[in-house]
Tab-separated table of C-alpha atoms in Angstrom:
chain	number	residue	atom	x	y	z
A	1	MET	CA	108.071	140.360	84.183
A	2	THR	CA	109.668	137.630	86.270
A	3	SER	CA	109.541	139.781	89.404
A	4	THR	CA	105.829	140.450	88.899
A	5	SER	CA	105.172	136.754	88.299
A	6	ASN	CA	107.078	135.743	91.443
A	7	THR	CA	105.191	138.325	93.499
A	8	ALA	CA	101.847	137.033	92.255
A	9	THR	CA	102.888	133.462	93.028
A	10	GLU	CA	103.946	134.420	96.540
A	11	GLN	CA	100.678	136.268	97.127
A	12	PHE	CA	98.706	133.265	95.913
A	13	ALA	CA	100.713	130.972	98.207
A	14	GLU	CA	100.017	133.268	101.160
A	15	ARG	CA	96.278	133.276	100.442
A	16	LEU	CA	96.320	129.493	100.049
A	17	SER	CA	98.089	128.927	103.360
A	18	ALA	CA	95.672	131.284	105.101
A	19	THR	CA	92.634	129.197	104.118
A	20	THR	CA	91.656	126.052	105.979
A	21	LEU	CA	91.308	122.627	104.388
A	22	LEU	CA	88.132	120.544	104.685
A	23	ARG	CA	88.056	116.881	103.719
A	24	PHE	CA	84.525	115.694	103.070
A	25	ALA	CA	82.762	112.724	101.498
A	26	THR	CA	79.425	112.271	99.789
A	27	ALA	CA	77.289	109.186	100.364
A	28	GLY	CA	73.761	107.956	99.789
A	29	SER	CA	71.740	105.314	98.019
A	30	VAL	CA	71.871	104.585	94.300
A	31	ASP	CA	70.402	107.373	92.109
A	32	ASP	CA	70.066	109.820	94.997
A	33	GLY	CA	72.128	112.269	92.929
A	34	LYS	CA	75.546	112.326	94.558
A	35	SER	CA	77.546	112.785	91.381
A	36	THR	CA	75.113	115.427	90.131
A	37	LEU	CA	75.466	117.310	93.428
A	38	VAL	CA	79.257	117.205	93.188
A	39	GLY	CA	79.132	118.311	89.551
A	40	ARG	CA	76.767	121.165	90.400
A	41	LEU	CA	78.989	122.187	93.320
A	42	LEU	CA	82.064	122.283	91.098
A	43	HIS	CA	80.264	123.997	88.222
A	44	ASP	CA	78.482	126.705	90.179
A	45	SER	CA	81.529	127.485	92.322
A	46	LYS	CA	83.531	128.064	89.098
A	47	SER	CA	85.856	125.135	89.889
A	48	VAL	CA	85.572	123.429	86.494
A	49	LEU	CA	88.125	124.063	83.771
A	50	THR	CA	86.809	125.060	80.353
A	51	ASP	CA	88.089	121.926	78.624
A	52	GLN	CA	86.501	119.718	81.309
A	53	LEU	CA	83.139	121.406	80.819
A	54	GLU	CA	83.431	121.120	77.035
A	55	ALA	CA	84.185	117.401	77.368
A	56	VAL	CA	81.103	116.916	79.562
A	57	GLU	CA	78.917	118.882	77.136
A	58	HIS	CA	80.180	116.781	74.224
A	59	ALA	CA	79.576	113.522	76.109
A	60	SER	CA	76.088	114.678	77.089
A	61	ARG	CA	75.172	115.589	73.500
A	62	SER	CA	76.422	112.228	72.268
A	63	ARG	CA	73.971	110.587	74.691
A	64	GLY	CA	71.087	112.707	73.396
A	65	GLN	CA	70.943	115.098	76.340
A	66	GLU	CA	70.316	118.785	75.673
A	67	ALA	CA	71.804	120.106	78.939
A	68	PRO	CA	75.228	119.025	80.212
A	69	ASP	CA	75.087	116.071	82.622
A	70	LEU	CA	77.168	117.399	85.505
A	71	ALA	CA	77.437	113.917	87.025
A	72	LEU	CA	79.977	113.137	84.298
A	73	LEU	CA	82.432	115.495	86.009
A	74	THR	CA	83.023	112.814	88.649
A	75	ASP	CA	81.872	109.575	87.016
A	76	GLY	CA	85.172	109.011	85.246
A	77	LEU	CA	85.128	105.249	84.657
A	78	ARG	CA	83.599	104.033	81.420
A	79	ALA	CA	81.444	101.537	83.337
A	80	GLU	CA	80.169	104.353	85.543
A	81	ARG	CA	79.097	106.470	82.597
A	82	GLU	CA	77.444	103.536	80.833
A	83	GLN	CA	75.487	102.413	83.913
A	84	GLY	CA	74.871	105.862	85.370
A	85	ILE	CA	76.244	104.844	88.779
A	86	THR	CA	79.370	105.560	90.786
A	87	ILE	CA	81.660	102.558	91.320
A	88	ASP	CA	85.012	103.924	92.410
A	89	VAL	CA	85.768	106.701	94.900
A	90	ALA	CA	86.244	109.874	92.856
A	91	TYR	CA	88.458	112.468	94.524
A	92	ARG	CA	88.199	116.110	93.544
A	93	TYR	CA	90.212	119.085	94.728
A	94	PHE	CA	88.779	122.587	94.573
A	95	ALA	CA	88.914	125.860	96.440
A	96	THR	CA	86.905	128.991	97.106
A	97	PRO	CA	88.245	132.259	98.550
A	98	ARG	CA	87.193	131.033	102.005
A	99	ARG	CA	88.399	127.410	102.090
A	100	ARG	CA	90.126	124.563	100.256
A	101	PHE	CA	88.424	121.196	99.800
A	102	ILE	CA	89.280	117.565	99.166
A	103	LEU	CA	86.091	115.790	98.150
A	104	ALA	CA	85.504	112.046	97.984
A	105	ASP	CA	82.457	111.077	95.912
A	106	THR	CA	81.690	107.554	97.154
A	107	PRO	CA	79.466	104.882	95.567
A	108	GLY	CA	75.872	104.360	96.643
A	109	HIS	CA	75.375	100.744	95.589
A	110	VAL	CA	75.356	98.233	98.456
A	111	GLN	CA	78.167	96.160	96.976
A	112	TYR	CA	80.458	99.217	96.980
A	113	THR	CA	79.909	100.195	100.624
A	114	ARG	CA	83.565	99.287	101.179
A	115	ASN	CA	84.487	102.296	99.034
A	116	MET	CA	82.387	104.548	101.267
A	117	VAL	CA	84.486	103.341	104.211
A	118	THR	CA	87.613	104.282	102.269
A	119	GLY	CA	86.357	107.728	101.300
A	120	ALA	CA	85.011	108.651	104.738
A	121	SER	CA	87.918	107.298	106.801
A	122	THR	CA	89.771	110.633	106.648
A	123	ALA	CA	86.750	112.913	106.231
A	124	GLU	CA	85.781	115.624	108.700
A	125	LEU	CA	82.322	115.946	107.165
A	126	ALA	CA	79.980	113.577	105.351
A	127	VAL	CA	77.187	114.665	103.024
A	128	VAL	CA	74.486	111.972	103.026
A	129	LEU	CA	71.991	112.367	100.193
A	130	VAL	CA	68.389	111.214	100.343
A	131	ASP	CA	65.911	111.160	97.454
A	132	ALA	CA	62.955	113.240	98.651
A	133	ARG	CA	60.589	110.770	96.953
A	134	ASN	CA	61.981	107.724	98.767
A	135	GLY	CA	63.004	109.109	102.152
A	136	VAL	CA	65.394	107.304	104.466
A	137	VAL	CA	66.180	103.802	103.143
A	138	GLU	CA	68.408	100.989	104.382
A	139	GLN	CA	71.468	102.241	102.533
A	140	THR	CA	70.950	105.699	104.061
A	141	ARG	CA	71.022	104.111	107.503
A	142	ARG	CA	74.075	102.066	106.569
A	143	HIS	CA	75.981	105.187	105.480
A	144	ALA	CA	74.930	107.022	108.641
A	145	ALA	CA	76.191	104.090	110.711
A	146	VAL	CA	79.500	104.034	108.841
A	147	ALA	CA	79.920	107.785	109.362
A	148	ALA	CA	79.214	107.336	113.077
A	149	LEU	CA	81.618	104.411	113.391
A	150	LEU	CA	84.343	106.377	111.618
A	151	ARG	CA	83.727	109.266	114.052
A	152	VAL	CA	83.048	111.787	111.280
A	153	PRO	CA	82.328	114.900	113.383
A	154	HIS	CA	79.899	116.652	111.003
A	155	VAL	CA	77.097	115.116	108.923
A	156	VAL	CA	74.974	116.990	106.363
A	157	LEU	CA	71.655	115.507	105.296
A	158	ALA	CA	71.008	116.744	101.755
A	159	VAL	CA	67.392	116.014	100.844
A	160	ASN	CA	67.716	115.976	97.070
A	161	LYS	CA	65.223	116.145	94.182
A	162	MET	CA	62.953	118.558	96.030
A	163	ASP	CA	61.793	119.749	92.596
A	164	LEU	CA	60.136	116.347	92.087
A	165	VAL	CA	58.004	116.720	95.224
A	166	GLY	CA	56.914	120.291	94.516
A	167	TYR	CA	59.447	121.773	96.939
A	168	ALA	CA	57.104	120.713	99.756
A	169	GLU	CA	58.321	121.661	103.222
A	170	PRO	CA	56.443	118.812	105.025
A	171	VAL	CA	58.286	116.223	102.923
A	172	PHE	CA	61.636	117.716	103.870
A	173	ALA	CA	60.682	118.101	107.541
A	174	ALA	CA	59.585	114.465	107.880
A	175	ILE	CA	62.785	113.112	106.296
A	176	ALA	CA	64.984	115.450	108.338
A	177	GLU	CA	63.269	114.415	111.580
A	178	GLU	CA	63.614	110.683	110.875
A	179	PHE	CA	67.266	110.880	109.827
A	180	THR	CA	68.281	113.229	112.651
A	181	ALA	CA	66.762	110.926	115.271
A	182	TYR	CA	68.530	107.916	113.764
A	183	ALA	CA	71.928	109.599	113.423
A	184	ALA	CA	71.711	111.113	116.900
A	185	SER	CA	71.069	107.647	118.347
A	186	LEU	CA	74.372	106.584	116.769
A	187	GLY	CA	76.202	109.413	118.520
A	188	VAL	CA	76.751	111.702	115.511
A	189	PRO	CA	77.617	115.006	117.223
A	190	GLU	CA	76.296	117.430	114.592
A	191	ILE	CA	73.638	117.005	111.908
A	192	THR	CA	72.585	119.727	109.441
A	193	ALA	CA	69.650	119.145	107.079
A	194	ILE	CA	69.465	121.081	103.777
A	195	PRO	CA	66.724	120.745	101.099
A	196	ILE	CA	68.256	120.828	97.607
A	197	SER	CA	67.788	120.090	93.948
A	198	ALA	CA	71.209	119.187	92.563
A	199	LEU	CA	69.876	119.086	89.004
A	200	ALA	CA	68.367	122.577	89.170
A	201	GLY	CA	70.964	124.016	91.533
A	202	ASP	CA	68.590	124.882	94.385
A	203	ASN	CA	70.462	125.513	97.664
A	204	VAL	CA	73.699	123.989	96.369
A	205	VAL	CA	75.734	127.148	95.790
A	206	GLU	CA	72.950	129.718	95.428
A	207	PRO	CA	69.828	129.985	97.647
A	208	SER	CA	66.673	128.573	96.125
A	209	ALA	CA	63.877	130.859	94.948
A	210	HIS	CA	61.443	127.938	95.264
A	211	MET	CA	61.962	127.233	98.982
A	212	ASP	CA	61.500	130.527	100.782
A	213	TRP	CA	60.397	128.537	103.835
A	214	TYR	CA	64.028	127.403	104.310
A	215	GLY	CA	66.277	129.928	106.021
A	216	GLY	CA	69.435	127.866	106.528
A	217	PRO	CA	72.722	127.806	104.609
A	218	THR	CA	73.327	126.426	101.143
A	219	VAL	CA	75.546	123.357	100.854
A	220	LEU	CA	78.589	125.409	99.839
A	221	GLU	CA	77.983	128.020	102.532
A	222	HIS	CA	77.882	125.296	105.176
A	223	LEU	CA	81.021	123.658	103.787
A	224	GLU	CA	82.814	127.000	103.915
A	225	THR	CA	81.807	127.837	107.478
A	226	VAL	CA	81.621	124.534	109.379
A	227	PRO	CA	84.241	124.499	112.164
A	228	VAL	CA	87.229	122.352	111.266
A	229	SER	CA	89.881	121.403	113.788
A	230	HIS	CA	93.200	120.155	112.416
A	231	ASP	CA	95.005	120.643	115.704
A	232	LEU	CA	96.248	117.130	116.403
A	233	THR	CA	99.292	118.516	118.208
A	234	THR	CA	97.485	118.261	121.546
A	235	CYS	CA	96.592	114.592	121.036
A	236	HIS	CA	98.566	111.610	122.292
A	237	ALA	CA	101.937	111.808	120.522
A	238	ARG	CA	102.529	108.789	118.278
A	239	LEU	CA	105.264	108.052	115.721
A	240	PRO	CA	104.925	104.748	113.827
A	241	VAL	CA	108.388	103.763	112.586
A	242	GLN	CA	108.342	103.235	108.845
A	243	TYR	CA	112.033	102.897	108.068
A	244	VAL	CA	115.367	102.673	109.882
A	245	ILE	CA	117.978	104.952	108.284
A	246	ARG	CA	121.611	103.855	108.547
A	247	PRO	CA	123.793	105.498	105.881
A	248	GLN	CA	127.071	104.023	107.262
A	249	SER	CA	128.929	106.548	105.160
A	250	ALA	CA	132.154	108.392	105.867
A	251	GLU	CA	130.144	111.493	106.700
A	252	HIS	CA	127.652	109.654	108.928
A	253	PRO	CA	129.372	106.479	110.161
A	254	ASP	CA	127.221	106.060	113.288
A	255	TYR	CA	123.961	107.653	112.168
A	256	ARG	CA	120.909	105.610	113.161
A	257	GLY	CA	117.539	107.315	112.672
A	258	TYR	CA	113.957	106.145	112.820
A	259	ALA	CA	111.829	107.658	110.078
A	260	GLY	CA	108.077	107.982	109.852
A	261	GLN	CA	105.133	110.345	109.725
A	262	ILE	CA	103.961	111.648	113.086
A	263	ALA	CA	100.413	110.329	113.468
A	264	ALA	CA	99.450	112.726	116.263
A	265	GLY	CA	100.932	115.019	118.871
A	266	THR	CA	104.294	116.719	119.246
A	267	PHE	CA	107.833	115.449	119.872
A	268	ARG	CA	110.723	117.484	121.322
A	269	VAL	CA	114.462	116.949	121.590
A	270	GLY	CA	115.323	115.772	125.104
A	271	GLU	CA	111.926	114.165	125.676
A	272	GLU	CA	111.880	110.708	127.249
A	273	VAL	CA	110.172	108.202	124.963
A	274	THR	CA	109.199	104.548	125.005
A	275	VAL	CA	109.417	102.172	122.066
A	276	LEU	CA	106.472	99.781	121.821
A	277	PRO	CA	105.820	96.906	121.969
A	278	SER	CA	109.254	96.202	123.532
A	279	GLY	CA	108.798	98.833	126.261
A	280	ARG	CA	112.413	100.036	126.069
A	281	THR	CA	112.966	103.689	126.958
A	282	SER	CA	115.373	106.378	125.794
A	283	LYS	CA	115.530	110.129	125.127
A	284	ILE	CA	115.230	111.941	121.820
A	285	ALA	CA	118.737	113.048	120.897
A	286	GLY	CA	117.741	114.803	117.695
A	287	ILE	CA	114.983	115.307	115.129
A	288	ASP	CA	115.710	115.742	111.419
A	289	LEU	CA	113.075	117.394	109.242
A	290	LEU	CA	113.716	117.704	105.498
A	291	GLY	CA	117.400	117.068	106.102
A	292	ARG	CA	117.769	119.729	108.781
A	293	PRO	CA	117.841	119.387	112.579
A	294	VAL	CA	114.892	120.853	114.509
A	295	ASP	CA	114.053	121.017	118.206
A	296	ILE	CA	110.369	120.193	117.833
A	297	ALA	CA	108.137	118.395	115.305
A	298	TRP	CA	104.414	117.758	115.122
A	299	THR	CA	101.785	115.946	113.115
A	300	PRO	CA	101.593	115.382	110.164
A	301	GLN	CA	105.280	116.057	109.539
A	302	SER	CA	107.520	113.261	108.287
A	303	VAL	CA	110.662	113.183	110.405
A	304	THR	CA	113.660	111.128	111.427
A	305	VAL	CA	114.145	110.691	115.172
A	306	LEU	CA	117.518	109.897	116.754
A	307	LEU	CA	117.705	108.375	120.240
A	308	ASP	CA	120.344	108.647	122.976
A	309	ASP	CA	120.575	104.877	123.407
A	310	ASP	CA	121.362	102.199	120.874
A	311	ILE	CA	118.227	100.088	121.325
A	312	ASP	CA	116.497	97.706	118.974
A	313	VAL	CA	113.920	99.646	116.944
A	314	SER	CA	112.496	98.428	113.641
A	315	ARG	CA	109.670	99.033	111.188
A	316	GLY	CA	106.297	98.624	112.863
A	317	ASP	CA	107.433	99.854	116.275
A	318	LEU	CA	105.680	102.828	117.847
A	319	ILE	CA	107.590	105.684	119.516
A	320	VAL	CA	105.520	107.414	122.220
A	321	PRO	CA	106.148	109.709	125.208
A	322	SER	CA	107.002	107.607	128.251
A	323	ASP	CA	104.383	109.396	130.355
A	324	ASP	CA	101.636	108.856	127.763
A	325	ALA	CA	102.156	105.339	126.471
A	326	PRO	CA	99.178	103.163	125.454
A	327	ALA	CA	98.869	99.669	126.896
A	328	THR	CA	99.963	96.807	124.674
A	329	THR	CA	97.713	93.817	124.174
A	330	GLN	CA	97.319	90.656	122.148
A	331	ASP	CA	93.543	90.610	122.614
A	332	VAL	CA	91.829	93.158	120.389
A	333	GLU	CA	88.124	93.996	120.717
A	334	ALA	CA	86.771	96.181	117.959
A	335	THR	CA	83.959	97.033	115.606
A	336	VAL	CA	84.633	96.153	111.978
A	337	CYS	CA	83.078	96.955	108.625
A	338	HIS	CA	83.459	93.803	106.555
A	339	VAL	CA	84.355	94.791	103.001
A	340	ALA	CA	85.331	91.525	101.294
A	341	ASP	CA	83.083	89.225	99.264
A	342	ARG	CA	84.291	86.216	101.258
A	343	PRO	CA	82.940	86.040	104.838
A	344	LEU	CA	84.860	86.557	108.062
A	345	THR	CA	84.427	83.531	110.340
A	346	VAL	CA	85.318	82.470	113.874
A	347	GLY	CA	88.662	80.674	113.942
A	348	GLN	CA	89.826	82.280	110.694
A	349	ARG	CA	93.522	83.103	110.358
A	350	VAL	CA	94.203	86.653	109.246
A	351	LEU	CA	96.877	89.311	109.188
A	352	LEU	CA	96.238	92.440	111.252
A	353	LYS	CA	97.808	95.650	109.912
A	354	HIS	CA	98.087	98.487	112.431
A	355	THR	CA	99.938	101.621	111.263
A	356	THR	CA	103.222	100.236	109.871
A	357	ARG	CA	103.036	96.925	111.763
A	358	THR	CA	101.543	93.686	110.396
A	359	VAL	CA	101.122	90.609	112.629
A	360	LYS	CA	99.450	87.220	112.417
A	361	ALA	CA	96.110	86.884	114.176
A	362	ILE	CA	93.125	84.586	114.713
A	363	VAL	CA	89.489	85.652	114.870
A	364	ARG	CA	88.480	84.237	118.252
A	365	ASP	CA	84.877	85.383	118.347
A	366	ILE	CA	82.247	87.425	116.512
A	367	PRO	CA	79.950	88.364	119.402
A	368	SER	CA	77.397	90.399	117.465
A	369	ARG	CA	76.287	91.924	114.196
A	370	LEU	CA	74.580	95.305	113.960
A	371	THR	CA	71.022	95.366	112.594
A	372	LEU	CA	70.678	98.686	110.835
A	373	ASP	CA	66.886	98.938	110.944
A	374	ASP	CA	66.632	99.300	114.728
A	375	LEU	CA	70.330	99.357	115.758
A	376	SER	CA	69.891	96.130	117.706
A	377	GLN	CA	72.709	93.622	118.055
A	378	HIS	CA	72.226	90.199	116.493
A	379	PRO	CA	74.073	87.902	118.939
A	380	ALA	CA	76.650	85.306	117.849
A	381	PRO	CA	76.133	85.506	114.078
A	382	GLY	CA	79.078	83.146	113.487
A	383	GLN	CA	80.314	85.136	110.511
A	384	LEU	CA	80.242	88.539	108.854
A	385	VAL	CA	79.502	88.886	105.146
A	386	ALA	CA	80.107	91.790	102.778
A	387	ASN	CA	78.909	95.150	104.155
A	388	ASP	CA	78.134	93.734	107.615
A	389	ILE	CA	79.080	95.779	110.672
A	390	GLY	CA	79.878	93.744	113.755
A	391	ARG	CA	81.954	93.272	116.878
A	392	VAL	CA	84.979	90.973	116.761
A	393	LYS	CA	87.565	89.621	119.167
A	394	VAL	CA	90.969	88.961	117.655
A	395	ARG	CA	94.040	87.348	119.216
A	396	THR	CA	97.364	88.498	117.759
A	397	ALA	CA	100.673	86.662	117.687
A	398	GLU	CA	102.536	89.736	118.958
A	399	PRO	CA	101.525	92.612	121.244
A	400	LEU	CA	100.057	95.745	119.657
A	401	ALA	CA	99.922	99.306	121.004
A	402	LEU	CA	96.380	100.209	120.023
A	403	ASP	CA	94.673	103.422	121.040
A	404	SER	CA	90.902	103.640	121.223
A	405	TYR	CA	89.511	104.806	117.875
A	406	ALA	CA	87.631	107.512	119.779
A	407	ASP	CA	91.002	108.955	120.856
A	408	SER	CA	92.844	108.537	117.565
A	409	ARG	CA	91.414	107.687	114.173
A	410	HIS	CA	94.933	106.802	112.973
A	411	THR	CA	96.388	104.648	115.749
A	412	GLY	CA	92.981	103.256	116.752
A	413	SER	CA	92.244	101.735	113.351
A	414	PHE	CA	93.472	98.587	111.646
A	415	LEU	CA	92.852	96.236	108.727
A	416	LEU	CA	92.210	92.506	108.715
A	417	ILE	CA	93.888	90.938	105.661
A	418	ASP	CA	93.678	87.517	104.041
A	419	PRO	CA	97.186	86.019	104.364
A	420	ALA	CA	96.685	83.914	101.254
A	421	ASP	CA	96.330	86.699	98.697
A	422	GLY	CA	96.542	90.026	100.569
A	423	THR	CA	92.851	90.886	100.139
A	424	THR	CA	91.510	93.363	102.676
A	425	LEU	CA	88.756	91.629	104.644
A	426	SER	CA	87.619	94.162	107.242
A	427	ALA	CA	88.331	97.686	108.428
A	428	GLY	CA	88.467	97.781	112.219
A	429	MET	CA	88.012	100.439	114.882
A	430	ALA	CA	89.300	99.572	118.357
A	431	GLY	CA	87.215	100.265	121.417
A	432	ASP	CA	83.544	101.200	121.751
A	433	ALA	CA	81.370	101.053	118.661
A	434	PHE	CA	79.524	104.362	118.791
A	435	ALA	CA	80.194	107.622	120.556
A	436	ASP	CA	77.236	107.418	122.926
A	437	ALA	CA	77.314	103.763	123.886
A	438	ALA	CA	79.669	101.206	125.309
A	439	ALA	CA	80.410	98.003	123.459
A	440	PRO	CA	77.538	95.499	123.574
A	441	ALA	CA	77.579	92.683	126.049
A	442	THR	CA	79.278	89.667	124.559
A	443	ALA	CA	79.475	85.977	125.150
A	444	PRO	CA	82.604	84.394	126.675
A	445	ASP	CA	85.579	84.022	124.380
A	446	ALA	CA	85.349	81.165	121.964
A	447	ALA	CA	88.247	78.770	122.193
A	448	PRO	CA	90.675	79.188	119.292
A	449	ALA	CA	90.839	76.370	116.839
A	450	ALA	CA	93.705	73.930	117.212
A	451	ASP	CA	96.483	74.677	114.797
A	452	ASP	CA	99.796	73.105	113.927
A	453	GLU	CA	101.269	75.922	111.815
A	454	GLY	CA	102.112	78.496	114.448
A	455	TRP	CA	98.754	80.310	114.440
A	456	ASP	CA	97.496	79.089	117.841
A	457	PHE	CA	98.394	81.958	120.192
């Protein structure tokens, strides 16, 4: 019995490792049906446990609903169920025979746009829902802009509630044309439009019998077949140091290793590396992976690197190949999504967190704010408020080794943090704003405010 069980487990593990993993996020305006779509996707793909479905059916009956409300599968907070909206990012894990999925159901309300940034920051695909009755609205454009800024490579436009517009093809075509033109202008590389009814299940998992004019894939079929590239081993190799390991034991009296998760690329024993921001160089003497020495390691493995030379390396440093080292700078230009209720202002003192490194910084200038209606830049707004997207110039107290966000979503991103209470203010992306355009022209640097507490860099 044990042998049979072990064999089955091994076979399952082999099938699991053979399937690819897709991380995707859902977004859209309030009441566009995101949670219902996710619930329908889980239900119709047989990814809901019996007790979960029974709990949803019971909750639906208690609210006077005859059919189970599939949105309750993801709306887990009590406040979400009472208000019928999504507040927090709900993560769900499911799998089909063709692919494994990590899904982030993000809020649609304007005040929770910050959560959409969180959910989409690691996504390879974003599903943006639109109510067929309302078409493309401001929040739709905001979510498309966030997806473009976060360099999400695939975007699906799900035109929902087609049953409420008589499954009319012209309605779908007009919305698809407007959204595709807008998203393409932001540099989104791939846009797929699908007409659906999440409530009725049309084109979610099974093709719709009411829309024979549509010949494209269902939502699940597209999710299962969209190309996904996880090969970060060919990218610029980067290892942010998280911890310095020095056992100083009888067995390892001189052991000094630098531990962290490889953000991108590949490292090999014998390779010449540079430690940033100091610029000191050495060679990799050894790599330990799960307590064992290896000759090569790649992203996203967590490793400990040993160097030939005894140089000063600490948490927050970045180990990179000497022939592929990014430039260090104290002047950061980036696009940020402001997520805090308090505004971000010129002259404000902040902390900038980049990978494992946190440094003091001052906001020197806010050259522009993005207007979502026509993608124009509002010059010199003076501040950014919650949910604003704008360009900033920040001066840091210490040099940072920032890649362009277009080259690396991990080492090209950062957070601006309030030093007083640790609140996250803005999520930043270094370099150009959108894939098809350079950064907007900006005014000369504003002079930093005078300061007597060590924040005038």
